[in-house]
Short mmCIF file of C-alpha atoms in Angstrom, two decimals:
data_model
loop_
_atom_site.label_atom_id
_atom_site.label_comp_id
_atom_site.label_asym_id
_atom_site.label_seq_id
_atom_site.Cartn_x
_atom_site.Cartn_y
_atom_site.Cartn_z
CA MET A 1 20.38 4.75 0.63
CA PRO A 2 16.75 5.18 1.72
CA ALA A 3 15.81 4.33 5.26
CA ASP A 4 14.32 0.93 5.88
CA PRO A 5 10.66 0.82 6.80
CA HIS A 6 9.66 -0.08 10.33
CA THR A 7 10.45 -3.71 10.91
CA THR A 8 8.00 -4.18 13.75
CA SER A 9 4.30 -3.52 13.82
CA ALA A 10 3.16 -0.59 15.91
CA SER A 11 1.13 -1.31 19.04
CA PRO A 12 -2.49 -0.41 18.40
CA LEU A 13 -3.88 2.65 20.14
CA PRO A 14 -7.21 2.33 21.98
CA LEU A 15 -10.10 3.38 19.77
CA ALA A 16 -11.03 6.27 22.06
CA ASP A 17 -7.52 7.69 21.57
CA VAL A 18 -7.72 7.17 17.80
CA ALA A 19 -11.03 9.06 17.66
CA ARG A 20 -9.72 11.86 19.91
CA LEU A 21 -6.49 12.35 17.99
CA GLY A 22 -8.34 12.08 14.68
CA ALA A 23 -10.69 14.87 15.75
CA GLU A 24 -7.70 17.02 16.73
CA VAL A 25 -6.03 16.42 13.36
CA LEU A 26 -9.20 17.34 11.47
CA ASP A 27 -9.76 20.44 13.61
CA ARG A 28 -6.17 21.58 13.05
CA VAL A 29 -6.40 21.05 9.29
CA GLY A 30 -9.88 22.59 9.19
CA SER A 31 -8.55 25.78 10.76
CA VAL A 32 -6.52 26.34 7.57
CA VAL A 33 -8.53 24.53 4.89
CA VAL A 34 -11.99 26.06 4.85
CA GLY A 35 -15.19 24.40 3.65
CA MET A 36 -13.79 20.90 3.10
CA ARG A 37 -14.80 19.12 6.31
CA ASP A 38 -16.38 16.05 4.67
CA PRO A 39 -13.67 15.50 2.01
CA LEU A 40 -10.95 15.98 4.63
CA ARG A 41 -12.63 13.48 6.94
CA ILE A 42 -12.79 10.85 4.21
CA ALA A 43 -9.21 11.63 3.13
CA PHE A 44 -7.93 11.16 6.68
CA ALA A 45 -10.00 8.00 7.09
CA THR A 46 -8.35 6.70 3.92
CA ILE A 47 -4.90 7.36 5.39
CA LEU A 48 -5.92 5.55 8.58
CA ALA A 49 -7.05 2.68 6.35
CA GLY A 50 -3.60 2.60 4.72
CA GLY A 51 -4.74 3.93 1.34
CA HIS A 52 -3.90 6.65 -1.17
CA VAL A 53 -5.99 9.70 -2.06
CA LEU A 54 -6.73 11.44 -5.36
CA PHE A 55 -8.20 14.96 -5.23
CA GLU A 56 -9.79 15.75 -8.59
CA ASP A 57 -11.37 19.15 -9.11
CA VAL A 58 -10.91 22.48 -10.81
CA PRO A 59 -7.89 24.66 -9.93
CA GLY A 60 -7.91 27.06 -7.01
CA LEU A 61 -10.02 25.08 -4.54
CA GLY A 62 -7.25 24.22 -2.08
CA LYS A 63 -6.43 20.64 -3.08
CA THR A 64 -2.68 21.10 -2.66
CA LEU A 65 -3.18 23.02 0.58
CA ALA A 66 -5.35 20.20 1.92
CA ALA A 67 -2.72 17.56 1.13
CA ARG A 68 0.10 19.64 2.60
CA SER A 69 -1.92 20.42 5.74
CA ILE A 70 -2.79 16.78 6.37
CA ALA A 71 0.87 15.81 6.00
CA ALA A 72 1.92 18.50 8.47
CA ALA A 73 -0.78 17.66 11.02
CA VAL A 74 0.13 13.96 11.12
CA GLY A 75 3.86 14.68 11.31
CA LEU A 76 4.86 12.82 8.15
CA ASP A 77 7.85 13.80 6.06
CA PHE A 78 6.36 15.56 3.05
CA ARG A 79 7.60 16.02 -0.50
CA ARG A 80 5.77 17.63 -3.37
CA LEU A 81 6.45 17.01 -7.05
CA GLN A 82 4.94 19.21 -9.73
CA CYS A 83 4.11 16.84 -12.56
CA THR A 84 4.97 18.02 -16.07
CA PRO A 85 4.96 16.33 -19.51
CA ASP A 86 8.76 16.03 -19.56
CA LEU A 87 9.00 14.33 -16.16
CA LEU A 88 10.82 10.97 -16.21
CA PRO A 89 10.18 7.92 -14.00
CA SER A 90 13.63 8.37 -12.44
CA ASP A 91 12.58 11.87 -11.35
CA ILE A 92 10.17 10.09 -8.99
CA THR A 93 11.95 6.91 -7.98
CA GLY A 94 15.57 8.04 -8.11
CA SER A 95 18.43 6.49 -10.08
CA PHE A 96 21.96 5.15 -9.92
CA VAL A 97 24.70 7.75 -10.40
CA TYR A 98 28.39 7.21 -10.88
CA VAL A 99 30.57 8.25 -7.93
CA PRO A 100 34.17 8.92 -9.07
CA SER A 101 35.60 8.62 -5.55
CA THR A 102 34.49 5.00 -5.26
CA SER A 103 34.47 4.14 -8.99
CA ASP A 104 31.04 2.67 -8.46
CA PHE A 105 27.37 3.47 -9.01
CA GLU A 106 25.36 4.66 -6.03
CA PHE A 107 21.58 4.84 -5.72
CA ARG A 108 20.23 8.33 -5.09
CA PRO A 109 16.62 8.11 -3.88
CA GLY A 110 13.98 10.29 -5.50
CA PRO A 111 11.24 12.33 -3.82
CA VAL A 112 8.97 9.28 -3.45
CA PHE A 113 11.10 8.22 -0.47
CA THR A 114 9.05 10.14 2.07
CA GLY A 115 6.07 9.70 4.36
CA LEU A 116 3.51 11.54 2.25
CA PHE A 117 4.22 12.12 -1.43
CA LEU A 118 2.15 14.77 -3.20
CA ALA A 119 1.96 14.34 -6.96
CA ASP A 120 0.53 17.70 -7.99
CA GLU A 121 -1.45 17.68 -11.26
CA ILE A 122 -0.59 14.03 -11.83
CA ASN A 123 -2.49 13.97 -15.12
CA ARG A 124 0.04 16.41 -16.65
CA THR A 125 2.75 13.76 -16.77
CA SER A 126 2.96 10.85 -19.20
CA PRO A 127 1.53 7.37 -18.48
CA LYS A 128 5.09 6.01 -18.38
CA THR A 129 5.95 8.35 -15.53
CA GLN A 130 2.59 7.82 -13.82
CA SER A 131 3.31 4.09 -13.79
CA ALA A 132 6.47 4.72 -11.74
CA LEU A 133 4.14 5.10 -8.76
CA LEU A 134 2.28 1.80 -9.26
CA GLU A 135 4.76 -0.39 -7.39
CA ALA A 136 5.25 2.22 -4.68
CA MET A 137 1.52 2.50 -4.04
CA ALA A 138 0.85 -1.24 -4.10
CA GLU A 139 3.91 -2.69 -2.37
CA GLY A 140 5.65 0.15 -0.54
CA GLN A 141 8.83 -0.21 -2.57
CA VAL A 142 10.40 0.82 -5.87
CA SER A 143 12.54 -1.21 -8.24
CA VAL A 144 15.40 0.41 -10.14
CA GLU A 145 17.65 -1.56 -12.48
CA GLY A 146 16.56 -4.86 -10.99
CA ARG A 147 17.01 -3.86 -7.35
CA SER A 148 14.18 -3.18 -4.90
CA PHE A 149 14.31 -0.40 -2.33
CA PRO A 150 11.76 -0.22 0.52
CA LEU A 151 9.93 3.02 1.20
CA PRO A 152 9.43 4.50 4.67
CA SER A 153 6.39 3.41 6.64
CA PRO A 154 3.78 4.83 6.86
CA PHE A 155 3.82 5.80 3.18
CA HIS A 156 0.95 7.48 1.39
CA VAL A 157 0.41 9.15 -1.97
CA VAL A 158 -1.90 12.12 -2.33
CA ALA A 159 -2.36 13.27 -5.91
CA THR A 160 -4.27 16.13 -7.46
CA ALA A 161 -5.76 16.26 -10.94
CA ASN A 162 -7.54 18.87 -13.03
CA PRO A 163 -10.49 17.27 -14.87
CA ILE A 164 -11.46 20.24 -17.04
CA GLU A 165 -8.33 20.58 -19.20
CA SER A 166 -7.29 18.23 -21.99
CA GLU A 167 -4.37 20.04 -23.65
CA GLY A 168 -1.06 18.82 -22.28
CA THR A 169 -2.70 16.23 -20.04
CA TYR A 170 -2.82 12.43 -19.97
CA ALA A 171 -5.84 10.67 -18.54
CA LEU A 172 -4.92 8.33 -15.73
CA PRO A 173 -5.23 4.72 -16.93
CA GLU A 174 -7.61 2.41 -15.07
CA ALA A 175 -4.73 0.53 -13.40
CA GLN A 176 -3.41 3.79 -11.97
CA LEU A 177 -6.83 4.99 -10.82
CA ASP A 178 -7.50 1.66 -9.13
CA ARG A 179 -4.48 2.16 -6.87
CA PHE A 180 -6.14 5.17 -5.27
CA MET A 181 -8.46 4.04 -2.52
CA VAL A 182 -10.63 7.15 -2.94
CA ARG A 183 -11.13 9.94 -5.45
CA LEU A 184 -12.49 13.09 -3.84
CA SER A 185 -14.09 16.17 -5.32
CA VAL A 186 -13.68 19.29 -3.21
CA GLY A 187 -16.35 21.50 -4.74
CA TYR A 188 -16.77 25.25 -4.45
CA PRO A 189 -17.27 26.67 -0.94
CA ASP A 190 -20.43 28.59 -0.15
CA GLU A 191 -20.26 32.38 0.04
CA ALA A 192 -19.68 32.41 3.80
CA GLY A 193 -16.87 29.86 3.45
CA GLU A 194 -15.26 31.79 0.61
CA ALA A 195 -15.39 34.96 2.72
CA ARG A 196 -13.61 33.08 5.53
CA VAL A 197 -10.85 32.10 3.07
CA LEU A 198 -10.32 35.74 2.12
CA LEU A 199 -10.36 37.02 5.70
CA ALA A 200 -7.99 34.27 6.86
CA ARG A 201 -5.52 35.33 4.16
CA VAL A 202 -5.72 38.95 5.28
CA ALA A 203 -5.33 37.99 8.96
CA ARG A 204 -2.14 35.96 8.56
CA ARG A 205 -0.38 38.72 6.53
CA HIS A 206 1.38 36.28 4.19
CA GLU A 207 0.47 33.78 1.48
CA VAL A 208 1.52 30.43 2.92
CA ALA A 209 -0.74 28.86 5.54
CA THR A 210 1.01 26.53 7.99
CA VAL A 211 -0.27 23.73 10.20
CA GLU A 212 1.49 22.56 13.36
CA PRO A 213 1.82 18.79 13.92
CA VAL A 214 -0.73 17.07 16.12
CA ILE A 215 0.87 13.62 16.03
CA ASP A 216 4.01 12.05 14.59
CA ALA A 217 4.61 9.18 12.19
CA GLU A 218 4.86 6.62 14.99
CA THR A 219 1.56 7.74 16.49
CA LEU A 220 -0.08 7.58 13.05
CA ALA A 221 1.17 4.00 12.68
CA ALA A 222 -0.31 3.17 16.10
CA MET A 223 -3.63 4.75 15.07
CA GLN A 224 -3.62 2.67 11.89
CA ALA A 225 -2.94 -0.44 13.96
CA GLY A 226 -5.87 0.50 16.21
CA VAL A 227 -8.17 0.69 13.20
CA GLU A 228 -6.90 -2.67 11.95
CA ALA A 229 -7.84 -4.23 15.30
CA VAL A 230 -11.55 -3.52 14.68
CA ASP A 231 -13.56 -6.47 13.37
CA VAL A 232 -16.39 -5.98 10.88
CA ASP A 233 -19.69 -7.84 10.93
CA PRO A 234 -20.12 -10.29 7.99
CA ASP A 235 -23.38 -8.54 7.06
CA ILE A 236 -21.48 -5.33 6.39
CA ALA A 237 -18.88 -7.16 4.31
CA GLU A 238 -21.64 -8.78 2.25
CA TYR A 239 -23.26 -5.37 1.77
CA CYS A 240 -19.98 -4.00 0.36
CA VAL A 241 -19.78 -6.97 -2.01
CA ARG A 242 -23.37 -6.43 -3.20
CA LEU A 243 -22.70 -2.77 -3.93
CA ALA A 244 -19.58 -3.55 -5.96
CA ALA A 245 -21.34 -6.40 -7.79
CA ALA A 246 -24.27 -4.13 -8.66
CA THR A 247 -21.93 -1.75 -10.49
CA ARG A 248 -20.77 -4.65 -12.69
CA ARG A 249 -24.35 -5.42 -13.74
CA HIS A 250 -25.43 -1.84 -14.41
CA LYS A 251 -26.51 -1.22 -18.00
CA SER A 252 -24.34 1.90 -18.31
CA VAL A 253 -21.17 0.23 -17.03
CA ASP A 254 -18.74 -1.64 -19.23
CA VAL A 255 -16.34 -2.63 -16.43
CA GLY A 256 -17.51 -2.41 -12.81
CA ALA A 257 -15.70 -2.17 -9.50
CA SER A 258 -13.23 -4.96 -8.76
CA PRO A 259 -12.81 -6.80 -5.44
CA ARG A 260 -10.23 -4.13 -4.62
CA GLY A 261 -13.12 -1.68 -4.76
CA SER A 262 -15.29 -3.64 -2.32
CA GLN A 263 -12.29 -4.05 -0.02
CA GLY A 264 -11.60 -0.30 -0.14
CA LEU A 265 -15.26 0.31 0.66
CA LEU A 266 -15.00 -1.82 3.78
CA LEU A 267 -11.65 -0.42 4.96
CA VAL A 268 -12.53 3.27 4.58
CA ALA A 269 -15.96 2.71 6.19
CA ARG A 270 -14.25 1.02 9.15
CA ALA A 271 -11.84 3.94 9.60
CA LEU A 272 -14.74 6.39 9.34
CA ALA A 273 -16.56 4.47 12.08
CA VAL A 274 -13.51 4.66 14.34
CA LEU A 275 -13.24 8.42 13.78
CA ALA A 276 -16.88 8.61 14.89
CA GLY A 277 -15.92 6.83 18.12
CA ARG A 278 -17.48 3.46 17.26
CA ASP A 279 -15.92 0.01 17.28
CA PHE A 280 -18.42 -1.25 14.71
CA VAL A 281 -19.42 -0.27 11.18
CA ILE A 282 -22.97 0.65 10.23
CA PRO A 283 -24.46 0.78 6.72
CA ASP A 284 -24.38 4.59 6.77
CA ASP A 285 -20.57 4.46 7.01
CA VAL A 286 -20.47 2.41 3.81
CA LYS A 287 -22.94 4.70 2.04
CA ALA A 288 -20.93 7.79 3.02
CA VAL A 289 -17.83 6.53 1.21
CA ALA A 290 -19.44 4.64 -1.68
CA VAL A 291 -19.04 7.39 -4.29
CA PRO A 292 -15.43 8.33 -3.40
CA VAL A 293 -14.37 4.66 -3.32
CA LEU A 294 -16.28 3.19 -6.27
CA ALA A 295 -16.98 5.90 -8.87
CA HIS A 296 -13.42 6.18 -10.24
CA ARG A 297 -13.26 2.40 -10.70
CA LEU A 298 -16.10 2.28 -13.22
CA THR A 299 -15.60 2.24 -16.98
CA LEU A 300 -18.76 3.47 -18.66
CA THR A 301 -20.15 2.22 -21.96
CA VAL A 302 -19.68 4.44 -24.99
CA GLN A 303 -23.40 5.17 -25.08
CA ALA A 304 -23.45 6.25 -21.45
CA TRP A 305 -20.33 8.38 -21.82
CA THR A 306 -21.60 10.20 -24.88
CA SER A 307 -24.95 10.75 -23.16
CA GLY A 308 -23.26 12.55 -20.29
CA VAL A 309 -23.88 9.89 -17.65
CA ARG A 310 -21.49 10.27 -14.71
CA ALA A 311 -20.02 7.44 -12.68
CA GLU A 312 -20.98 9.23 -9.47
CA GLU A 313 -24.63 9.14 -10.52
CA ILE A 314 -24.44 5.40 -11.13
CA VAL A 315 -22.93 4.71 -7.72
CA THR A 316 -25.58 6.88 -6.06
CA GLU A 317 -28.27 4.93 -7.91
CA VAL A 318 -26.71 1.64 -6.81
CA VAL A 319 -26.59 2.78 -3.17
CA ASN A 320 -30.27 3.78 -3.35
CA THR A 321 -31.40 0.48 -4.88
CA VAL A 322 -29.24 -2.20 -3.25
CA PRO A 323 -30.85 -3.25 0.04
CA GLY A 324 -28.76 -2.88 3.16
CA PRO A 325 -28.10 -5.60 5.71
CA PRO A 326 -31.40 -7.17 6.88
CA ALA A 327 -30.49 -6.62 10.53
CA VAL A 328 -27.58 -5.37 12.55
CA GLY A 329 -25.07 -8.06 13.40
CA ALA A 330 -24.18 -9.33 16.82
CA THR A 331 -21.10 -7.13 16.99
CA GLN A 332 -23.12 -4.00 16.25
CA ARG A 333 -25.86 -4.96 18.72
CA ALA A 334 -23.28 -5.44 21.43
CA GLY A 335 -21.66 -2.14 20.60
CA GLY A 336 -25.03 -0.39 20.63
CA GLU A 337 -25.94 -1.86 24.01
CA THR A 338 -22.56 -0.80 25.42
CA ALA A 339 -23.06 2.72 24.12
CA ALA A 340 -26.58 2.81 25.57
CA ARG A 341 -25.28 1.86 28.99
#
């Protein structure tokens, strides 16, 4: 049987400790994963916010390495599943098997019963199998033959997807995409960064790059509790709502971001602020995560799609046109005065 999740909430770490440990995690991961500082920062902020991450980019850019390195640095149990067209839901969740010695059926947990589950090339498996992760990502449990089994806590899904191939792939349905708090594009490194990748491979004398843990699962839970203890000014919350609402009114959008999108915007921005050593969120935090949080939640009109309009461009336009909060809130002013002193 799978282990029960933690039954008690972790004590929140002070924000200074969260920021310090977060910087150590990112430095440790950055020593192995080259040229991905900003995506890694947002990915780790998403984990601190309790969310799931989708890396979508062309092959060979280090998406799997990034996911594996983050899991190692935060001390989570890690399991990787290579998604294929013939994968079944039970290959993810587990199933009941008959045990002759007891003449009974026993549940054998699948690879999803872990701290960080990497679904590699998730768009290569069928929608039926993709949907096996929906309950796990939303509720931290899986149901098999009418029985529910809790997953360990913390639990996070990091998936990778290849957007340039269509043969043998299945586009993630909107309901599946919406479960990911962010979708990140890694992008090609510059020439200096690519040279560092090559030289690092030569220096370590073997293929696999390893990352030593910085924290453990309990410390990660305490860091997450520390982030949850941070209040957000109502002006910032209203700004997140206006951004999400603007996507619903855009002429090129058929279905805009849902309230889950505006909530994700607020939660990731708050975690990003904590990593920056602040106990308050500023509009720039929201703007920094707007594209990763909102773009994958938009369904474009047929005209926009055939014209080559990209969801990322729409979110960028929305960020540039929607006015920010008229003034900093009382919480931010107090934080600024404290910092100034």
